[in-house]
mmCIF file of C-alpha atoms in Angstrom:
data_model
loop_
_atom_site.group_PDB
_atom_site.id
_atom_site.type_symbol
_atom_site.label_atom_id
_atom_site.label_comp_id
_atom_site.label_asym_id
_atom_site.label_seq_id
_atom_site.Cartn_x
_atom_site.Cartn_y
_atom_site.Cartn_z
ATOM 1 C CA MET A 24 0.000 0.000 0.000
ATOM 2 C CA LEU A 25 1.146 3.507 -0.793
ATOM 3 C CA PRO A 26 1.370 6.018 2.063
ATOM 4 C CA LEU A 27 -1.530 8.462 1.940
ATOM 5 C CA SER A 28 0.820 11.337 1.156
ATOM 6 C CA ASP A 29 2.269 9.539 -1.901
ATOM 7 C CA ALA A 30 -1.208 8.494 -3.054
ATOM 8 C CA LEU A 31 -2.236 12.167 -2.912
ATOM 9 C CA ILE A 32 0.812 13.378 -4.868
ATOM 10 C CA TRP A 33 0.791 10.796 -7.647
ATOM 11 C CA GLY A 34 -2.982 10.531 -7.767
ATOM 12 C CA THR A 35 -3.222 14.282 -8.396
ATOM 13 C CA LEU A 36 -0.419 14.026 -10.945
ATOM 14 C CA ALA A 37 -2.255 11.211 -12.757
ATOM 15 C CA LEU A 38 -5.437 13.303 -12.967
ATOM 16 C CA ALA A 39 -3.390 16.210 -14.330
ATOM 17 C CA VAL A 40 -1.984 13.949 -17.063
ATOM 18 C CA LEU A 41 -5.435 12.638 -17.992
ATOM 19 C CA LEU A 42 -6.925 16.123 -18.202
ATOM 20 C CA CYS A 43 -4.123 17.364 -20.450
ATOM 21 C CA LEU A 44 -4.441 14.301 -22.696
ATOM 22 C CA ALA A 45 -8.146 15.171 -22.962
ATOM 23 C CA ARG A 46 -7.076 18.661 -24.098
ATOM 24 C CA GLN A 47 -8.231 20.249 -20.839
ATOM 25 C CA GLN A 48 -4.935 22.037 -20.360
ATOM 26 C CA LYS A 49 -5.822 24.725 -17.812
ATOM 27 C CA PRO A 50 -7.358 22.427 -15.160
ATOM 28 C CA GLY A 51 -4.618 19.883 -15.874
ATOM 29 C CA LEU A 52 -1.872 22.426 -15.207
ATOM 30 C CA LEU A 53 -3.705 23.594 -12.097
ATOM 31 C CA LEU A 54 -3.653 20.046 -10.748
ATOM 32 C CA LEU A 55 0.020 19.760 -11.672
ATOM 33 C CA GLY A 56 0.661 22.777 -9.459
ATOM 34 C CA VAL A 57 -1.254 21.121 -6.618
ATOM 35 C CA ALA A 58 0.792 17.931 -7.055
ATOM 36 C CA LEU A 59 4.088 19.846 -6.961
ATOM 37 C CA LEU A 60 3.072 21.796 -3.858
ATOM 38 C CA ALA A 61 1.981 18.569 -2.144
ATOM 39 C CA ALA A 62 5.305 16.976 -3.074
ATOM 40 C CA LEU A 63 7.120 19.950 -1.565
ATOM 41 C CA TRP A 64 5.009 19.778 1.594
ATOM 42 C CA PHE A 65 5.598 16.038 2.065
ATOM 43 C CA GLU A 66 9.314 16.413 1.237
ATOM 44 C CA ARG A 67 9.266 14.414 -1.982
ATOM 45 C CA LEU A 68 10.500 17.556 -3.729
ATOM 46 C CA SER A 69 13.159 19.993 -2.541
ATOM 47 C CA PRO A 70 12.867 23.765 -3.073
ATOM 48 C CA ILE A 71 15.723 23.584 -5.612
ATOM 49 C CA ALA A 72 13.929 20.858 -7.590
ATOM 50 C CA LEU A 73 10.709 22.879 -7.480
ATOM 51 C CA LEU A 74 12.501 25.947 -8.845
ATOM 52 C CA ALA A 75 14.116 23.856 -11.614
ATOM 53 C CA SER A 76 10.706 22.398 -12.495
ATOM 54 C CA LEU A 77 8.963 25.767 -12.565
ATOM 55 C CA ALA A 78 11.798 27.353 -14.554
ATOM 56 C CA GLY A 79 11.533 24.667 -17.230
ATOM 57 C CA LEU A 80 7.746 24.898 -17.361
ATOM 58 C CA LEU A 81 7.850 28.704 -17.558
ATOM 59 C CA LEU A 82 10.381 28.574 -20.389
ATOM 60 C CA ALA A 83 8.210 26.002 -22.171
ATOM 61 C CA TRP A 84 5.103 28.194 -21.760
ATOM 62 C CA ARG A 85 6.969 31.183 -23.206
ATOM 63 C CA THR A 86 8.491 29.267 -26.165
ATOM 64 C CA PRO A 87 5.568 29.377 -28.678
ATOM 65 C CA ARG A 88 5.281 33.138 -28.165
ATOM 66 C CA LEU A 89 8.885 33.802 -29.230
ATOM 67 C CA SER A 90 9.940 34.737 -32.748
ATOM 68 C CA MET A 91 12.603 32.848 -34.652
ATOM 69 C CA PRO A 92 15.457 32.180 -34.059
ATOM 70 C CA TRP A 93 14.767 32.543 -30.334
ATOM 71 C CA ARG A 94 11.938 30.011 -30.488
ATOM 72 C CA GLY A 95 14.369 27.392 -31.781
ATOM 73 C CA VAL A 96 16.871 28.211 -29.043
ATOM 74 C CA SER A 97 14.152 27.983 -26.410
ATOM 75 C CA LEU A 98 12.923 24.651 -27.799
ATOM 76 C CA GLY A 99 16.467 23.333 -27.568
ATOM 77 C CA LEU A 100 16.711 24.412 -23.936
ATOM 78 C CA VAL A 101 13.366 22.772 -23.126
ATOM 79 C CA LEU A 102 14.609 19.580 -24.790
ATOM 80 C CA LEU A 103 17.793 19.639 -22.669
ATOM 81 C CA TRP A 104 15.626 20.182 -19.569
ATOM 82 C CA ALA A 105 13.492 17.184 -20.573
ATOM 83 C CA ILE A 106 16.554 14.988 -21.121
ATOM 84 C CA ALA A 107 17.963 16.016 -17.727
ATOM 85 C CA LEU A 108 14.682 15.007 -16.074
ATOM 86 C CA THR A 109 14.638 11.701 -17.983
ATOM 87 C CA LEU A 110 18.140 10.862 -16.778
ATOM 88 C CA HIS A 111 17.315 12.011 -13.216
ATOM 89 C CA LEU A 112 20.115 14.595 -13.354
ATOM 90 C CA VAL A 113 18.129 17.321 -11.585
ATOM 91 C CA PRO A 114 18.734 17.012 -7.817
ATOM 92 C CA GLY A 115 16.039 17.210 -5.177
ATOM 93 C CA PHE A 116 13.506 14.642 -6.422
ATOM 94 C CA ASP A 117 12.771 11.900 -3.884
ATOM 95 C CA ASN A 118 11.217 9.215 -6.092
ATOM 96 C CA PRO A 119 9.978 6.429 -3.790
ATOM 97 C CA ARG A 120 10.787 2.803 -4.557
ATOM 98 C CA VAL A 121 7.389 1.135 -4.300
ATOM 99 C CA LEU A 122 8.482 -2.334 -5.455
ATOM 100 C CA ASP A 123 11.819 -3.673 -4.230
ATOM 101 C CA ARG A 124 13.238 -6.667 -6.139
ATOM 102 C CA VAL A 125 9.897 -8.417 -6.467
ATOM 103 C CA LEU A 126 9.259 -11.357 -8.817
ATOM 104 C CA ALA A 127 6.597 -11.289 -11.511
ATOM 105 C CA GLY A 128 6.823 -15.083 -11.513
ATOM 106 C CA PRO A 129 9.191 -17.911 -10.588
ATOM 107 C CA ALA A 130 11.079 -17.717 -13.904
ATOM 108 C CA SER A 131 11.490 -13.919 -13.862
ATOM 109 C CA VAL A 132 14.405 -11.855 -12.618
ATOM 110 C CA PRO A 133 13.883 -9.455 -9.672
ATOM 111 C CA PHE A 134 12.169 -6.188 -10.546
ATOM 112 C CA SER A 135 12.082 -2.824 -8.763
ATOM 113 C CA LEU A 136 9.715 0.055 -9.468
ATOM 114 C CA TYR A 137 10.020 3.731 -8.630
ATOM 115 C CA LEU A 138 7.277 6.343 -8.719
ATOM 116 C CA ASN A 139 9.025 9.125 -10.598
ATOM 117 C CA LEU A 140 8.035 12.741 -10.170
ATOM 118 C CA ASP A 141 10.674 14.220 -12.473
ATOM 119 C CA LYS A 142 10.100 12.188 -15.658
ATOM 120 C CA PRO A 143 6.325 12.927 -15.954
ATOM 121 C CA LEU A 144 7.107 16.655 -15.987
ATOM 122 C CA ILE A 145 8.479 16.136 -19.512
ATOM 123 C CA PHE A 146 4.945 15.707 -20.827
ATOM 124 C CA PHE A 147 3.715 18.997 -19.387
ATOM 125 C CA GLY A 148 6.782 20.931 -20.505
ATOM 126 C CA LEU A 149 6.648 19.645 -24.074
ATOM 127 C CA LEU A 150 2.895 20.247 -24.238
ATOM 128 C CA LEU A 151 3.471 23.904 -23.363
ATOM 129 C CA ALA A 152 6.440 24.321 -25.691
ATOM 130 C CA TRP A 153 4.983 22.394 -28.643
ATOM 131 C CA PRO A 154 1.198 22.959 -28.821
ATOM 132 C CA ALA A 155 0.852 20.321 -31.575
ATOM 133 C CA LEU A 156 2.160 17.626 -29.219
ATOM 134 C CA LEU A 157 -1.125 15.702 -28.921
ATOM 135 C CA GLY A 158 -1.423 15.317 -32.690
ATOM 136 C CA PRO A 159 -3.630 16.776 -35.416
ATOM 137 C CA GLY A 160 -6.577 14.418 -34.850
ATOM 138 C CA GLY A 161 -8.731 13.576 -37.853
ATOM 139 C CA PRO A 162 -9.990 10.197 -39.119
ATOM 140 C CA ILE A 163 -8.344 7.097 -37.652
ATOM 141 C CA ARG A 164 -7.041 4.440 -40.050
ATOM 142 C CA TRP A 165 -8.263 1.458 -38.039
ATOM 143 C CA ARG A 166 -7.158 -1.370 -40.343
ATOM 144 C CA PRO A 167 -3.414 -0.600 -40.463
ATOM 145 C CA LEU A 168 -3.557 0.285 -36.772
ATOM 146 C CA ALA A 169 -4.928 -3.163 -35.907
ATOM 147 C CA LEU A 170 -2.221 -4.821 -38.005
ATOM 148 C CA LEU A 171 0.473 -3.285 -35.772
ATOM 149 C CA ILE A 172 -0.380 -6.013 -33.264
ATOM 150 C CA LEU A 173 1.410 -8.497 -35.541
ATOM 151 C CA PRO A 174 4.940 -6.997 -35.537
ATOM 152 C CA LEU A 175 4.714 -6.198 -31.821
ATOM 153 C CA ALA A 176 3.674 -9.781 -31.032
ATOM 154 C CA ALA A 177 6.501 -10.985 -33.265
ATOM 155 C CA LEU A 178 8.995 -8.988 -31.186
ATOM 156 C CA LEU A 179 7.916 -10.780 -27.997
ATOM 157 C CA LEU A 180 8.060 -14.171 -29.719
ATOM 158 C CA LEU A 181 11.510 -13.395 -31.128
ATOM 159 C CA ALA A 182 12.738 -12.409 -27.659
ATOM 160 C CA TRP A 183 11.457 -15.807 -26.454
ATOM 161 C CA GLN A 184 13.308 -17.647 -29.222
ATOM 162 C CA LEU A 185 16.510 -15.757 -28.401
ATOM 163 C CA GLY A 186 16.205 -16.776 -24.737
ATOM 164 C CA ALA A 187 15.635 -13.297 -23.298
ATOM 165 C CA LEU A 188 12.052 -14.165 -22.289
ATOM 166 C CA LYS A 189 10.112 -17.284 -21.374
ATOM 167 C CA PRO A 190 6.333 -17.815 -21.412
ATOM 168 C CA GLU A 191 4.880 -17.131 -17.954
ATOM 169 C CA LEU A 192 1.126 -16.579 -17.871
ATOM 170 C CA GLY A 193 -0.494 -14.612 -15.073
ATOM 171 C CA LEU A 194 -0.277 -11.297 -13.290
ATOM 172 C CA PRO A 195 1.524 -10.564 -10.008
ATOM 173 C CA HIS A 196 -0.426 -8.976 -7.160
ATOM 174 C CA TRP A 197 1.226 -5.628 -7.893
ATOM 175 C CA TRP A 198 0.049 -5.511 -11.518
ATOM 176 C CA TRP A 199 -2.245 -2.527 -10.908
ATOM 177 C CA LEU A 200 0.634 -0.401 -9.590
ATOM 178 C CA PHE A 201 2.743 -1.348 -12.591
ATOM 179 C CA ALA A 202 -0.140 -0.544 -14.952
ATOM 180 C CA LEU A 203 -0.903 2.896 -13.525
ATOM 181 C CA ASN A 204 2.750 3.921 -13.385
ATOM 182 C CA ASN A 205 3.591 2.533 -16.817
ATOM 183 C CA LEU A 206 0.560 3.998 -18.585
ATOM 184 C CA LEU A 207 0.252 7.447 -17.037
ATOM 185 C CA PHE A 208 3.848 8.299 -16.271
ATOM 186 C CA THR A 209 6.346 6.185 -18.239
ATOM 187 C CA CYS A 210 4.528 5.754 -21.569
ATOM 188 C CA VAL A 211 3.099 9.273 -21.555
ATOM 189 C CA ALA A 212 6.522 10.865 -20.983
ATOM 190 C CA GLU A 213 8.309 8.682 -23.550
ATOM 191 C CA GLU A 214 5.698 9.065 -26.273
ATOM 192 C CA ALA A 215 5.499 12.819 -25.692
ATOM 193 C CA LEU A 216 9.251 13.123 -26.177
ATOM 194 C CA PHE A 217 9.867 10.694 -29.042
ATOM 195 C CA ARG A 218 6.620 10.746 -31.034
ATOM 196 C CA GLY A 219 4.825 13.940 -30.030
ATOM 197 C CA PHE A 220 7.888 16.165 -30.181
ATOM 198 C CA ILE A 221 10.877 14.600 -32.002
ATOM 199 C CA GLN A 222 8.912 12.737 -34.693
ATOM 200 C CA GLN A 223 6.660 15.697 -35.443
ATOM 201 C CA ALA A 224 9.458 18.264 -35.344
ATOM 202 C CA ILE A 225 11.535 16.300 -37.881
ATOM 203 C CA ALA A 226 8.518 15.437 -40.049
ATOM 204 C CA LYS A 227 7.665 19.138 -40.227
ATOM 205 C CA ARG A 228 10.946 19.770 -42.058
ATOM 206 C CA ARG A 229 11.509 16.392 -43.740
ATOM 207 C CA GLN A 230 9.376 13.524 -44.958
ATOM 208 C CA ILE A 231 7.239 11.765 -42.358
ATOM 209 C CA TRP A 232 9.196 8.497 -42.635
ATOM 210 C CA VAL A 233 12.382 10.374 -41.703
ATOM 211 C CA GLY A 234 10.704 11.577 -38.521
ATOM 212 C CA ILE A 235 9.540 8.062 -37.644
ATOM 213 C CA LEU A 236 12.976 6.584 -38.378
ATOM 214 C CA ILE A 237 15.001 9.087 -36.368
ATOM 215 C CA ALA A 238 12.573 9.095 -33.425
ATOM 216 C CA SER A 239 12.639 5.275 -33.367
ATOM 217 C CA LEU A 240 16.450 5.127 -33.476
ATOM 218 C CA LEU A 241 16.692 7.651 -30.654
ATOM 219 C CA PHE A 242 14.114 5.657 -28.673
ATOM 220 C CA GLY A 243 16.284 2.582 -29.137
ATOM 221 C CA ALA A 244 19.393 4.518 -28.078
ATOM 222 C CA ALA A 245 17.595 5.567 -24.882
ATOM 223 C CA HIS A 246 17.628 1.874 -23.909
ATOM 224 C CA LEU A 247 21.422 1.657 -24.136
ATOM 225 C CA ALA A 248 21.719 0.403 -20.552
ATOM 226 C CA GLY A 249 19.846 -2.782 -21.522
ATOM 227 C CA GLY A 250 22.375 -3.769 -24.194
ATOM 228 C CA PRO A 251 22.318 -3.877 -28.004
ATOM 229 C CA LEU A 252 19.483 -6.411 -28.275
ATOM 230 C CA LEU A 253 17.139 -4.303 -26.155
ATOM 231 C CA MET A 254 18.128 -1.210 -28.146
ATOM 232 C CA LEU A 255 17.174 -2.985 -31.393
ATOM 233 C CA PHE A 256 13.862 -4.239 -29.980
ATOM 234 C CA ALA A 257 13.033 -0.790 -28.580
ATOM 235 C CA ALA A 258 13.776 0.860 -31.937
ATOM 236 C CA LEU A 259 11.512 -1.599 -33.784
ATOM 237 C CA ALA A 260 8.733 -1.161 -31.227
ATOM 238 C CA GLY A 261 9.233 2.605 -31.475
ATOM 239 C CA ALA A 262 8.625 2.437 -35.220
ATOM 240 C CA CYS A 263 5.271 0.752 -34.501
ATOM 241 C CA TYR A 264 4.360 3.489 -32.031
ATOM 242 C CA GLY A 265 5.359 6.096 -34.608
ATOM 243 C CA LEU A 266 3.090 4.494 -37.209
ATOM 244 C CA ALA A 267 0.278 4.370 -34.659
ATOM 245 C CA PHE A 268 0.675 8.111 -34.119
ATOM 246 C CA LEU A 269 0.724 8.725 -37.888
ATOM 247 C CA TRP A 270 -2.336 6.596 -38.680
ATOM 248 C CA SER A 271 -4.418 7.866 -35.758
ATOM 249 C CA GLY A 272 -3.293 11.487 -35.553
ATOM 250 C CA ARG A 273 -3.446 11.136 -31.774
ATOM 251 C CA LEU A 274 -0.601 10.829 -29.270
ATOM 252 C CA SER A 275 -2.985 9.008 -26.918
ATOM 253 C CA VAL A 276 -3.203 6.072 -29.370
ATOM 254 C CA ALA A 277 0.596 5.724 -29.465
ATOM 255 C CA ILE A 278 0.636 5.863 -25.648
ATOM 256 C CA LEU A 279 -2.036 3.168 -25.400
ATOM 257 C CA LEU A 280 -0.273 0.854 -27.867
ATOM 258 C CA HIS A 281 3.027 1.319 -26.017
ATOM 259 C CA PHE A 282 1.333 0.443 -22.725
ATOM 260 C CA LEU A 283 -0.496 -2.595 -24.139
ATOM 261 C CA PHE A 284 2.793 -3.978 -25.445
ATOM 262 C CA ASN A 285 4.412 -3.558 -22.018
ATOM 263 C CA PHE A 286 1.385 -5.046 -20.251
ATOM 264 C CA ALA A 287 1.295 -8.046 -22.613
ATOM 265 C CA HIS A 288 4.953 -8.598 -21.771
ATOM 266 C CA LEU A 289 4.066 -8.683 -18.060
ATOM 267 C CA ALA A 290 0.972 -10.874 -18.511
ATOM 268 C CA PHE A 291 2.323 -13.509 -20.913
ATOM 269 C CA PHE A 292 6.093 -13.608 -20.426
ATOM 270 C CA THR A 293 8.758 -13.306 -17.772
ATOM 271 C CA TYR A 294 9.202 -9.705 -16.690
ATOM 272 C CA PRO A 295 11.482 -7.921 -17.262
ATOM 273 C CA LEU A 296 13.661 -10.858 -18.359
ATOM 274 C CA ALA A 297 13.939 -14.592 -17.853
ATOM 275 C CA SER A 298 16.220 -15.877 -15.114
ATOM 276 C CA ARG A 299 18.984 -18.067 -16.441
#
């Protein structure tokens, strides 16, 4: 069970994410402010970290109002701020470890889970700096979207054949905590950065496939710590998420597909890897 203080902080943060995804930006940002103040009050956030967060968000809010070339410079600074948050380089965030070396199943390796406060801020900052982040909308191409299930399933099966995973049906008792954290914080932040921002920014100046390719390669590179095989798998999965964004016109669809892939991994295979 989460302490009441942590449930308040991350519950408010989750509602802020959902409101912004539903294009209700003002109430979403208001709830973000409440979450940050609660985190400061309960000492999950230091004053220095709060100032760094507010400075990045303020810069992001100001960015679309700037003329070129200052808008480009500001976007670059917001991107550096987002990368620093992703890598947990900004001091003063006390991200609680809510799962400590637990097992998803007898054939899985130990797994730990942190509730991050810094990484979800990327979504809000990029949304302010890049108003097109959530996608253009429009008609959804359902048939090609549904077919993306095939290459993503093939990736899991290939990982099984290579010995990285083993079939292991069932969900651990902490599945709900994994699901909420993965969907609303991890997948939202990653898709905002790689698909909503990087893919769209490159596609605006080049062909759309160039944006998908570069965003996917960078997504793979972000998994460097897991080794070359994980980098390759992440890049291929990232291409599927990029296509989902293209064919739906909605960042939320890419987020959902990303989450469903991760959840299928947990439900049907060893997580995160198979024990040797």
